[in-house]
Structures are given as structure tokens and as C-alpha cells.
PDB file of C-alpha atoms in Angstrom:
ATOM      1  CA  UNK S   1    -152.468 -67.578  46.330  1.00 60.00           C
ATOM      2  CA  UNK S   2    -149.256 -69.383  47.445  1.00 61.00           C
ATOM      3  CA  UNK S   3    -147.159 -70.313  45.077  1.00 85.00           C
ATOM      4  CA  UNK S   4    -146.346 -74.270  44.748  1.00 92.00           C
ATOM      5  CA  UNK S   5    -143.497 -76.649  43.359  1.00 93.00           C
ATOM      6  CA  UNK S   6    -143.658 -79.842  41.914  1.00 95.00           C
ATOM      7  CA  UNK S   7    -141.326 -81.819  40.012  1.00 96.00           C
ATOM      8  CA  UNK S   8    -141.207 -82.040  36.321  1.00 95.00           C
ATOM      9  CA  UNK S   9    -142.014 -85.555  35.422  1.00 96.00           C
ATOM     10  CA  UNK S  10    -142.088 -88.758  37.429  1.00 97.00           C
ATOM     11  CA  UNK S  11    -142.418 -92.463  36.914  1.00 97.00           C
ATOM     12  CA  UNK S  12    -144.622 -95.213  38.660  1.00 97.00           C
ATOM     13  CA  UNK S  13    -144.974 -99.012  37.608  1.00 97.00           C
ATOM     14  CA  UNK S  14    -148.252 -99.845  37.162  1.00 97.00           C
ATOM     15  CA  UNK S  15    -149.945-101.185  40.483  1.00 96.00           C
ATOM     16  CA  UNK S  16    -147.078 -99.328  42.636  1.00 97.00           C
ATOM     17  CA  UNK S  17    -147.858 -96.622  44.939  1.00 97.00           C
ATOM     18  CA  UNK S  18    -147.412 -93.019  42.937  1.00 98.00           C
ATOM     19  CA  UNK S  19    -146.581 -90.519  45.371  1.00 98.00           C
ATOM     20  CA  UNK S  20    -146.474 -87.244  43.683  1.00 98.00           C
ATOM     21  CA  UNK S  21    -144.736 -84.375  46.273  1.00 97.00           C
ATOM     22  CA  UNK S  22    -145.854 -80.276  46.631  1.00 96.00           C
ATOM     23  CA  UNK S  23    -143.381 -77.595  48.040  1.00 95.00           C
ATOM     24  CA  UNK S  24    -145.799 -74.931  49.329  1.00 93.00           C
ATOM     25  CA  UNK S  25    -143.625 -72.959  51.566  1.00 93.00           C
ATOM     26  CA  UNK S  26    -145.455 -69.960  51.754  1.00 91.00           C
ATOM     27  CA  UNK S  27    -148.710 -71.514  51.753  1.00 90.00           C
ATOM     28  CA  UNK S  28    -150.821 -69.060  54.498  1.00 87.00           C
ATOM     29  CA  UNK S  29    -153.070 -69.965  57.230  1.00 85.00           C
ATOM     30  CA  UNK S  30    -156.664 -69.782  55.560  1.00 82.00           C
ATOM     31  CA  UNK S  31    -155.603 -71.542  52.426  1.00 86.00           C
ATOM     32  CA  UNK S  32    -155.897 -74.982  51.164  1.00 89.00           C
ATOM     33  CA  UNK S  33    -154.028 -77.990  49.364  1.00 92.00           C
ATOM     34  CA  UNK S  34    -155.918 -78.956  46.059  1.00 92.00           C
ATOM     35  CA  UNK S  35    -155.056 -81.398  43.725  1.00 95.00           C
ATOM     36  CA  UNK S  36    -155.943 -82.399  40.027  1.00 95.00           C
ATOM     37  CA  UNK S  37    -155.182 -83.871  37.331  1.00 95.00           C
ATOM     38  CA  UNK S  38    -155.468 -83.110  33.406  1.00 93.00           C
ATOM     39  CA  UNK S  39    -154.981 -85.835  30.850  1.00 90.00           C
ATOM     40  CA  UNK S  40    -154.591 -84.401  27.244  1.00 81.00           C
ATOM     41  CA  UNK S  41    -156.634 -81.887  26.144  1.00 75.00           C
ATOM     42  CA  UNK S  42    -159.461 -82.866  28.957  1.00 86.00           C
ATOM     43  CA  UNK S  43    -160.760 -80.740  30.998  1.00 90.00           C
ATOM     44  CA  UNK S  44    -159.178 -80.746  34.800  1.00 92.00           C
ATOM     45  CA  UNK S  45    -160.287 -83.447  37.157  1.00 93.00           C
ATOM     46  CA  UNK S  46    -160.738 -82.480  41.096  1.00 92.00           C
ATOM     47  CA  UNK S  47    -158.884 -85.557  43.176  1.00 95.00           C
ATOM     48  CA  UNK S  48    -158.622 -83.701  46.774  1.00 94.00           C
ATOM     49  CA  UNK S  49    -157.829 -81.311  49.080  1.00 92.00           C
ATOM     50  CA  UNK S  50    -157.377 -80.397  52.434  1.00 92.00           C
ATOM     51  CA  UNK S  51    -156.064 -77.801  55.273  1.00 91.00           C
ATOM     52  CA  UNK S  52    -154.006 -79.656  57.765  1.00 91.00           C
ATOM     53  CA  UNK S  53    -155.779 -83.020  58.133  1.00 89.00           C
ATOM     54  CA  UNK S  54    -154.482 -85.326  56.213  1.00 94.00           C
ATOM     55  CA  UNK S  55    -157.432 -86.637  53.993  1.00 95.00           C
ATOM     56  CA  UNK S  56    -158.530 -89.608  51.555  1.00 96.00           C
ATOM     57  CA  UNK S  57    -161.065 -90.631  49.114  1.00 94.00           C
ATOM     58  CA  UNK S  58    -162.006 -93.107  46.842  1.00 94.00           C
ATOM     59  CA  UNK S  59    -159.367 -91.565  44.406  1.00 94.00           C
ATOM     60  CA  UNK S  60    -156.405 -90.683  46.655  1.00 97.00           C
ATOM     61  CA  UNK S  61    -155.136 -89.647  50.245  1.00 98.00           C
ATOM     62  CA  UNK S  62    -153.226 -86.621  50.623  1.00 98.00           C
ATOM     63  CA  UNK S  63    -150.309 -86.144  53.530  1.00 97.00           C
ATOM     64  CA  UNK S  64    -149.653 -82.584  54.370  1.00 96.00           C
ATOM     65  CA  UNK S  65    -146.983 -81.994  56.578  1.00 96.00           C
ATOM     66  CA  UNK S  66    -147.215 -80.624  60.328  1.00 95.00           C
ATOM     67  CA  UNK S  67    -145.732 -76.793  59.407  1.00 95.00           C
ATOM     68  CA  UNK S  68    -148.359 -77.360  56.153  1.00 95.00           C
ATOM     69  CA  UNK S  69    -145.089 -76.316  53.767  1.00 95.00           C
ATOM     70  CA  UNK S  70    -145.406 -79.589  51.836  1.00 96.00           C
ATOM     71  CA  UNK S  71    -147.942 -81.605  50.865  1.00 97.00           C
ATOM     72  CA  UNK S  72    -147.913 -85.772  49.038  1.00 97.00           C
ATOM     73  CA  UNK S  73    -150.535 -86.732  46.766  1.00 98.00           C
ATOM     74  CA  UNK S  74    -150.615 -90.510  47.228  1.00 98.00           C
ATOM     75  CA  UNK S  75    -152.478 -92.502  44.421  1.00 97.00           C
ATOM     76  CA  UNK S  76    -152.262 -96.625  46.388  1.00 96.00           C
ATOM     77  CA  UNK S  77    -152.667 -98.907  43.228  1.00 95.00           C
ATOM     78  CA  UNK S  78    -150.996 -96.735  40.288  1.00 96.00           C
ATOM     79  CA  UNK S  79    -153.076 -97.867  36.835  1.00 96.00           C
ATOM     80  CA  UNK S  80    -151.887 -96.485  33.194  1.00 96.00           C
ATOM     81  CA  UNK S  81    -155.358 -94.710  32.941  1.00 95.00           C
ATOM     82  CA  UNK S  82    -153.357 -92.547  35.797  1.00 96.00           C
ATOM     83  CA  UNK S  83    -151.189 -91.241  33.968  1.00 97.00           C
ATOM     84  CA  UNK S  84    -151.483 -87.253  33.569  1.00 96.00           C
ATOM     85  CA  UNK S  85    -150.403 -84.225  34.659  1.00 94.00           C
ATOM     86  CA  UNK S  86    -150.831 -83.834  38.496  1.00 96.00           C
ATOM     87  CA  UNK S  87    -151.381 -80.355  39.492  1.00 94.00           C
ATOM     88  CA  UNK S  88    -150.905 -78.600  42.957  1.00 95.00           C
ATOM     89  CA  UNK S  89    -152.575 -75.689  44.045  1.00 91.00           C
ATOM     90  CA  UNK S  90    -153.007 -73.660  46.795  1.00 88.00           C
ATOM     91  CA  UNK S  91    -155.536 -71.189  47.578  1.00 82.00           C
ATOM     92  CA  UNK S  92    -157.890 -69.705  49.846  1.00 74.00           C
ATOM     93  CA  UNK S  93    -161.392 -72.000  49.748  1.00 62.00           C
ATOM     94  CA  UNK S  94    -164.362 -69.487  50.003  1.00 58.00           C
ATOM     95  CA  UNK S  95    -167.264 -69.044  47.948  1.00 50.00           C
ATOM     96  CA  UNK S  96    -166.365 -65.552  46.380  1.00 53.00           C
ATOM     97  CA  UNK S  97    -169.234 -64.627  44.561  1.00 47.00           C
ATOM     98  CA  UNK S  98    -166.641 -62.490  42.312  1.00 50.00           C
ATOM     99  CA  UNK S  99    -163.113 -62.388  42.507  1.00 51.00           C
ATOM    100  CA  UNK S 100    -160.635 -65.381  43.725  1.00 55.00           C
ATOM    101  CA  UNK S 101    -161.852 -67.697  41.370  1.00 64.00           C
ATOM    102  CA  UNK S 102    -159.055 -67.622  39.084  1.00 66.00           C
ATOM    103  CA  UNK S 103    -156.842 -70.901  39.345  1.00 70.00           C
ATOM    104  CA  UNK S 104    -153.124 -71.414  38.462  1.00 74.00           C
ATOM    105  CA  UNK S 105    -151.814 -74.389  37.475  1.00 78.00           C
ATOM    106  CA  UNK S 106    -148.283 -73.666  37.363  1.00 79.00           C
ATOM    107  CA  UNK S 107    -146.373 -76.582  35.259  1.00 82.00           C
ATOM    108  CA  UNK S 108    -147.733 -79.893  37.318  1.00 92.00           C
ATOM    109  CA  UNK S 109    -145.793 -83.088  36.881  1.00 96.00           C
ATOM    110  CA  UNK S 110    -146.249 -85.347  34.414  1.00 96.00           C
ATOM    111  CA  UNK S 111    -147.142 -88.709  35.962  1.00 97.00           C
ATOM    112  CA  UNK S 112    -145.903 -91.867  33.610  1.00 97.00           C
ATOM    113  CA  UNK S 113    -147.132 -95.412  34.701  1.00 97.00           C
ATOM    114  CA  UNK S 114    -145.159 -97.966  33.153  1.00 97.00           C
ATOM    115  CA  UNK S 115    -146.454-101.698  32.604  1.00 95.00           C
TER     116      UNK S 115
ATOM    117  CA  UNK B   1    -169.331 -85.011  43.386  1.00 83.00           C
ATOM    118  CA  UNK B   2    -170.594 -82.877  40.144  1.00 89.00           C
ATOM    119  CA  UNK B   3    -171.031 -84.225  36.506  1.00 93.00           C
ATOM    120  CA  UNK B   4    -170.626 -81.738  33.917  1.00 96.00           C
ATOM    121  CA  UNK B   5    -171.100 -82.290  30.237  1.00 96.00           C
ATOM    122  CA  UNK B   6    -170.148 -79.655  27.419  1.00 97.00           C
ATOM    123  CA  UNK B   7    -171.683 -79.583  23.808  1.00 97.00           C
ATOM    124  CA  UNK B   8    -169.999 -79.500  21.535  1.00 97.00           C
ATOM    125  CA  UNK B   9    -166.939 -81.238  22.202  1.00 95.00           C
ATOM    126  CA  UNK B  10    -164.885 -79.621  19.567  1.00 96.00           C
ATOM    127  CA  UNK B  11    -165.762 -77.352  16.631  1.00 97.00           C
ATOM    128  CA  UNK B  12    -163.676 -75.845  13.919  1.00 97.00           C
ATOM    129  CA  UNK B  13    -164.958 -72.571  12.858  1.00 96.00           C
ATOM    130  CA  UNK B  14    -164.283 -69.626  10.412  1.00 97.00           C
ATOM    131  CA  UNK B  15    -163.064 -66.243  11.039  1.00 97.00           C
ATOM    132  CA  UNK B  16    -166.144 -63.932  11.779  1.00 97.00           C
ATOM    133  CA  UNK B  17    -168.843 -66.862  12.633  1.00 97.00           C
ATOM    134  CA  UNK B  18    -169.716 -67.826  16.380  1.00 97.00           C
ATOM    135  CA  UNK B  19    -170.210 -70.735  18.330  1.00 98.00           C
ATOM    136  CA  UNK B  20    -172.429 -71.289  21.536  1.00 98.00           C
ATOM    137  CA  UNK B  21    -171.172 -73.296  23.675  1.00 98.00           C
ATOM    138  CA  UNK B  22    -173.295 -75.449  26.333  1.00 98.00           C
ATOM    139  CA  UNK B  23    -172.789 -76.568  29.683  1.00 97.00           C
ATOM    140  CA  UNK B  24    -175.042 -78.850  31.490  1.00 97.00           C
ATOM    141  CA  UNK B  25    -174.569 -79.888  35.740  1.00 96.00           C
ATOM    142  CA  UNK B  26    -176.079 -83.285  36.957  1.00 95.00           C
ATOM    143  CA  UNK B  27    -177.080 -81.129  40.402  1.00 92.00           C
ATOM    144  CA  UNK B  28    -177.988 -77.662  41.304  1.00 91.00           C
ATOM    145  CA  UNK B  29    -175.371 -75.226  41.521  1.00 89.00           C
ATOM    146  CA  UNK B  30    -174.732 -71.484  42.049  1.00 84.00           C
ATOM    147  CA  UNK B  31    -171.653 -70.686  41.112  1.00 83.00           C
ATOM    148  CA  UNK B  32    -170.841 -71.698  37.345  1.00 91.00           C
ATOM    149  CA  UNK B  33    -167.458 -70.227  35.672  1.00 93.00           C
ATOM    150  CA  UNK B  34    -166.208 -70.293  32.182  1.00 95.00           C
ATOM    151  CA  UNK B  35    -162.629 -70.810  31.574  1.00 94.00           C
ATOM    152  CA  UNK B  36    -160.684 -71.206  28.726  1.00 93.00           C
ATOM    153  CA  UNK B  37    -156.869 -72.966  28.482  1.00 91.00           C
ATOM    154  CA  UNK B  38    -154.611 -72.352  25.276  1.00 87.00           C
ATOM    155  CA  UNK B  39    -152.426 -75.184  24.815  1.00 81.00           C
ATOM    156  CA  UNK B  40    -149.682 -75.881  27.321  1.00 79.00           C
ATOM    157  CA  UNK B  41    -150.965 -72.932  29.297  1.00 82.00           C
ATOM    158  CA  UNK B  42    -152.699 -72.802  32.737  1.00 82.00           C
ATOM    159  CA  UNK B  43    -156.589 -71.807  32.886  1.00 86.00           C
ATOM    160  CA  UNK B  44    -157.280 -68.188  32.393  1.00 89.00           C
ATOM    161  CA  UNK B  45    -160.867 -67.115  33.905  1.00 90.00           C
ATOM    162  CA  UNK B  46    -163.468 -65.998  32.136  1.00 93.00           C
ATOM    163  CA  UNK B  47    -166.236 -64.536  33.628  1.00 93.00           C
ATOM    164  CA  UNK B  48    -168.409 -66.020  36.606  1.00 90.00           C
ATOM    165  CA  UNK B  49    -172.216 -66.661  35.685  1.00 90.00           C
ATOM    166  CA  UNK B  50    -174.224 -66.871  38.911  1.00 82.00           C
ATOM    167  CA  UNK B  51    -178.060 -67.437  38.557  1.00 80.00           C
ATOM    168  CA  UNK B  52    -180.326 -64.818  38.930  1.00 78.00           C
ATOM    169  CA  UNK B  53    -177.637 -61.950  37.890  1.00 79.00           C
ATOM    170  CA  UNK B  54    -175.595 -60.993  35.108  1.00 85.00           C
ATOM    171  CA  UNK B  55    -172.253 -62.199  34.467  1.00 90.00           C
ATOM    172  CA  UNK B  56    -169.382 -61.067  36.134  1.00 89.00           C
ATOM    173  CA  UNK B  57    -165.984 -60.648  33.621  1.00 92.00           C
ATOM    174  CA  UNK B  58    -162.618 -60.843  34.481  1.00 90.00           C
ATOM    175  CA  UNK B  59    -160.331 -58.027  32.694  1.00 89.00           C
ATOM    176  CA  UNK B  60    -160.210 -58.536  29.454  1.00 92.00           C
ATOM    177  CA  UNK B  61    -162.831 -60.293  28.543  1.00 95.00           C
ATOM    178  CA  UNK B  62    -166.080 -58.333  27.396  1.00 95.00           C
ATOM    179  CA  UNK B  63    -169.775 -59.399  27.107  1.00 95.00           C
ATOM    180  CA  UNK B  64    -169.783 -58.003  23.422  1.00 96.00           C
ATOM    181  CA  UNK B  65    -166.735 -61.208  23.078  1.00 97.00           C
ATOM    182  CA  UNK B  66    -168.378 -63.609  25.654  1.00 97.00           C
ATOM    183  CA  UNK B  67    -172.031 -63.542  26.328  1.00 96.00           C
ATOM    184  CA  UNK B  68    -172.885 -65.820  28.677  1.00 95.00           C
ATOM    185  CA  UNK B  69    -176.427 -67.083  29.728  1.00 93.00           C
ATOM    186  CA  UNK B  70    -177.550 -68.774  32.923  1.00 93.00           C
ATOM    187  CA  UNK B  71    -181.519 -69.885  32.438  1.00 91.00           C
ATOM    188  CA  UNK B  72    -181.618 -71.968  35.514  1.00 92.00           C
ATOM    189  CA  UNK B  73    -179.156 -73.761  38.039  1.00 92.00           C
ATOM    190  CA  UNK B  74    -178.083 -76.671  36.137  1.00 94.00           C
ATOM    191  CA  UNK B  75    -177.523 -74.886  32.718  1.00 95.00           C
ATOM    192  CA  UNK B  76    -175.357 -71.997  31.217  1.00 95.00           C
ATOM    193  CA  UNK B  77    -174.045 -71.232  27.672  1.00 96.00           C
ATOM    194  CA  UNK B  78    -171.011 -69.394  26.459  1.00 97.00           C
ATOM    195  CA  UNK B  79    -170.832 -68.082  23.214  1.00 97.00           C
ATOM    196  CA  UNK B  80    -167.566 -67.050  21.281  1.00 98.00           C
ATOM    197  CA  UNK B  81    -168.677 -64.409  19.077  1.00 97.00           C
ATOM    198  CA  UNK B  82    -166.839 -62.553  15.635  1.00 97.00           C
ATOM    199  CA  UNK B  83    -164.097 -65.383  16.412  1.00 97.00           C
ATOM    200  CA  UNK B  84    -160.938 -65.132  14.941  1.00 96.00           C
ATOM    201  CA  UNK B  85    -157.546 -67.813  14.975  1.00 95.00           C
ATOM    202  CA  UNK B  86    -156.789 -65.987  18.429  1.00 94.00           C
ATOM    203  CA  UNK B  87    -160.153 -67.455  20.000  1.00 96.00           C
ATOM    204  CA  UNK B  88    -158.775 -71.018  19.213  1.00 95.00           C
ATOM    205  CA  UNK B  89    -158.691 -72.755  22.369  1.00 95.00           C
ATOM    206  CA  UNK B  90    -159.781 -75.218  25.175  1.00 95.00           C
ATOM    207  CA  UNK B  91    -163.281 -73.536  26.580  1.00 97.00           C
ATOM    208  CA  UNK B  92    -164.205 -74.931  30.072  1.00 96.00           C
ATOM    209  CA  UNK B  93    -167.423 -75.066  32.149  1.00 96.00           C
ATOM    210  CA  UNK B  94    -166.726 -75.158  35.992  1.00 94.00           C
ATOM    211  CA  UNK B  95    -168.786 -75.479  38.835  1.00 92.00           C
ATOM    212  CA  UNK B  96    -167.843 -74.732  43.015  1.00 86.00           C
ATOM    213  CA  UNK B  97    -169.886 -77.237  45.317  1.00 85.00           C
ATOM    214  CA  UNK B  98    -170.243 -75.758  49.323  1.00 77.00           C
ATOM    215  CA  UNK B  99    -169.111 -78.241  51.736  1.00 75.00           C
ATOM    216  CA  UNK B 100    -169.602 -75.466  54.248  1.00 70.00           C
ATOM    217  CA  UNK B 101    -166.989 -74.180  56.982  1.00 63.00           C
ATOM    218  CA  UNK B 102    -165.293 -72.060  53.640  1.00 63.00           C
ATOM    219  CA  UNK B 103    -164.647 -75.453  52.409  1.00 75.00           C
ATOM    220  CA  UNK B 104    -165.586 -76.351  48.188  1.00 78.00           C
ATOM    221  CA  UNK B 105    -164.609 -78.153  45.464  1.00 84.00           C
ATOM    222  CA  UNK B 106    -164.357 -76.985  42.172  1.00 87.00           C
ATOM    223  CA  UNK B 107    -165.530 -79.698  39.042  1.00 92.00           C
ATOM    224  CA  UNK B 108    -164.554 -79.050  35.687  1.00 94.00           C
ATOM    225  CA  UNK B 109    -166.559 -80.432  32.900  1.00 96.00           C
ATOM    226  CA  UNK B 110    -164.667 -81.943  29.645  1.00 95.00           C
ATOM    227  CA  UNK B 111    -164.005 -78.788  27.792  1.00 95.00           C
ATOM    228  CA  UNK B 112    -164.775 -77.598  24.112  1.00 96.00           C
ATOM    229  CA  UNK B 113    -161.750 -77.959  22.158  1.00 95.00           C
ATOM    230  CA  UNK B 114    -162.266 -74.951  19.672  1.00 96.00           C
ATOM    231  CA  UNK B 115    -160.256 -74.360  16.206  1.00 96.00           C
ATOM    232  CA  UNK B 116    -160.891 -70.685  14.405  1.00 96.00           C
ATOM    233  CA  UNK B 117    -159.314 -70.693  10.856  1.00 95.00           C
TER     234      UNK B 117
END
């Protein structure tokens, strides 16, 4: 799976657009965008993903960029029960029945929404 | 979407002893997988429990450690067995929903926070 980069930390006021960016450079034809988000010591929560389309759902819309080597997680109406740590991931989406199912997280960035 | 709930929610246990842990889907799925994350540290696979067949572990991780059953398609339990303080640890219940064209999503349930002493 293609390795991603996201920044460390960012900031959002509460009620602001939080738009979280994704370096995925090497990111390969057959795989996809993914996105979560973990908020202390909870299990991950699935937001999106996507191939080339840009998509959105009741959650969040995700941009991915034309050459598909960077990707924006866009969350419209930032609230303080958003803030977490936003992961990126990229990774070929097939139903393995063993094998490929292994996810890495990498470091994420730690979204803060101010009042 | 999938809803996935995870009893218990945390446990601490002594060295030796071992917990079952349960994992219970709002829909029917086929692919269930057991993770667990150590603190500050990415999800490490478990083993993939498919229903109908035996569990499939990832390397190093044994049944003997980890057996894992899958009754039915809405249901599977992990249990941590002879623990010890190296077993402490986020355990977490996943499931992959088709969308079809090699499209899925992948739900996490809440995770059992578990503390060996």
C-alpha cells in the first residue's frame, strides 16, 4: 500500500470549514483514498473514500486531485465533537478473503476545534 | 453503514487468566477481523474470521494465543488466553461491507480496552 503524508496537528474554529490535506504520491492505479478518524482510545471511525471521483456524505466530501497524488478531507461545519486524529490511507479495495487486510495508520493529524 | 458493539468495554486482568472478548454486527457480514492497537501505535492485524471456516492468522499470532469463534454472520468472539502485561492493549472487532466493483468499507466497532497486571 502507498505510503501517505499528513501534517502533524492542525487547528479549526468551531463551525469553520476543516480541511485536513493527504500527500499520496505514489498512490497506484487500483488503490483507493480512505479516511478515518480515532478519538481517544475509540475504536477507528470510517468517514470516506474514493478513487478519482471526488465524493461526499453525510459526514464529509473528499477532493482528490486530477494526477490522484493528493487528496483533502473536507469536514463543512467543524464541531468540537470533531476533534480527533484524522487518518489517511491508501490501499487497494478488494475483498481478500486472506491477506491485504492489514491497515496502517501512519501518524494522522491531530484535528483541534477551538470555540 | 455497520454498527458494531464489543463486550466488554474494558477489563483489567491477571497474569495467567483469559478474557473472551465479544463482537456483535447490526447486519450480516462475511468478513469479520480482529485487531488489536497498543497505545500510540497503528492497528496490527490479527487474524481474519470468515463464517463457515477457520480463522485465518497473521504471523505471529497463534490460535493456542487467539482463538477466535464465528457461530453465525453477525457474531464472533476473541479470546486472549494465558495473558500476560504484554497482551495489554486496545482489541478491535472489524467488519468489510461489499459495495461491489472491488469497492468496501471497513467499520470498526469501539474496541476492548484491555489491562494485564
Amino acid at each position: 500500500d502507498a505510503k501517505t503524508t499528513q501534517p502533524p496537528s492542525m487547528d479549526c474554529a468551531e463551525g469553520r470549514a476543516a480541511n485536513l490535506p493527504c500527500n499520496h504520491s505514489t498512490i497506484s492505479g487500483n488503490e483507493y483514498v480512505y479516511w478515518y478518524r480515532q478519538i481517544h482510545s475509540q475504536g477507528p471511525q470510517y468517514i470516506i473514500h474514493g478513487l478519482k471521483n471526488n465524493e461526499t456524505n453525510e459526514m464529509a466530501s473528499l477532493i482528490i486531485t486530477e494526477d490522484r497524488k493528493s487528496s483533502t478531507l473536507i469536514l463543512p461545519h467543524a464541531t468540537l465533537r470533531d476533534t480527533a486524529v484524522y487518518y489517511c490511507i491508501v490501499r487497494v479495495a478488494y475483498m481478500a478473503q486472506t491477506g491485504a487486510n492489514n491497515l496502517f495508520f501512519g501518524t494522522g493529524t491531530r484535528l483541534t476545534v477551538i470555540p | 453503514s455497520a454498527v458494531i458493539s464489543q463486550k466488554p468495554s474494558r477489563d483489567i486482568c491477571q497474569r495467567g487468566t483469559s478474557l473472551t472478548i465479544q463482537c456483535q454486527v447490526d447486519s450480516q457480514v462475511t468478513m469479520m477481523f480482529w485487531y488489536r492497537q497498543q497505545p500510540g501505535q497503528s492497528l496490527t492485524l490479527i487474524a481474519t474470521a470468515n463464517q463457515g471456516s477457520e480463522a485465518t492468522y497473521e504471523s505471529g499470532f497463534v490460535i493456542d494465543k487467539f482463538p477466535i469463534s464465528r457461530p453465525n454472520l453477525t457474531f464472533s468472539t476473541l479470546t486472549v488466553s494465558n495473558m500476560s502485561p504484554e497482551d495489554s492493549s486496545i482489541y478491535l472487532c472489524s467488519v468489510k461491507l461489499d459495495r461491489g466493483l472491488a469497492d468496501y468499507e471497513q467499520y470498526f466497532g469501539p474496541g476492548t480496552r484491555l489491562t494485564v497486571t
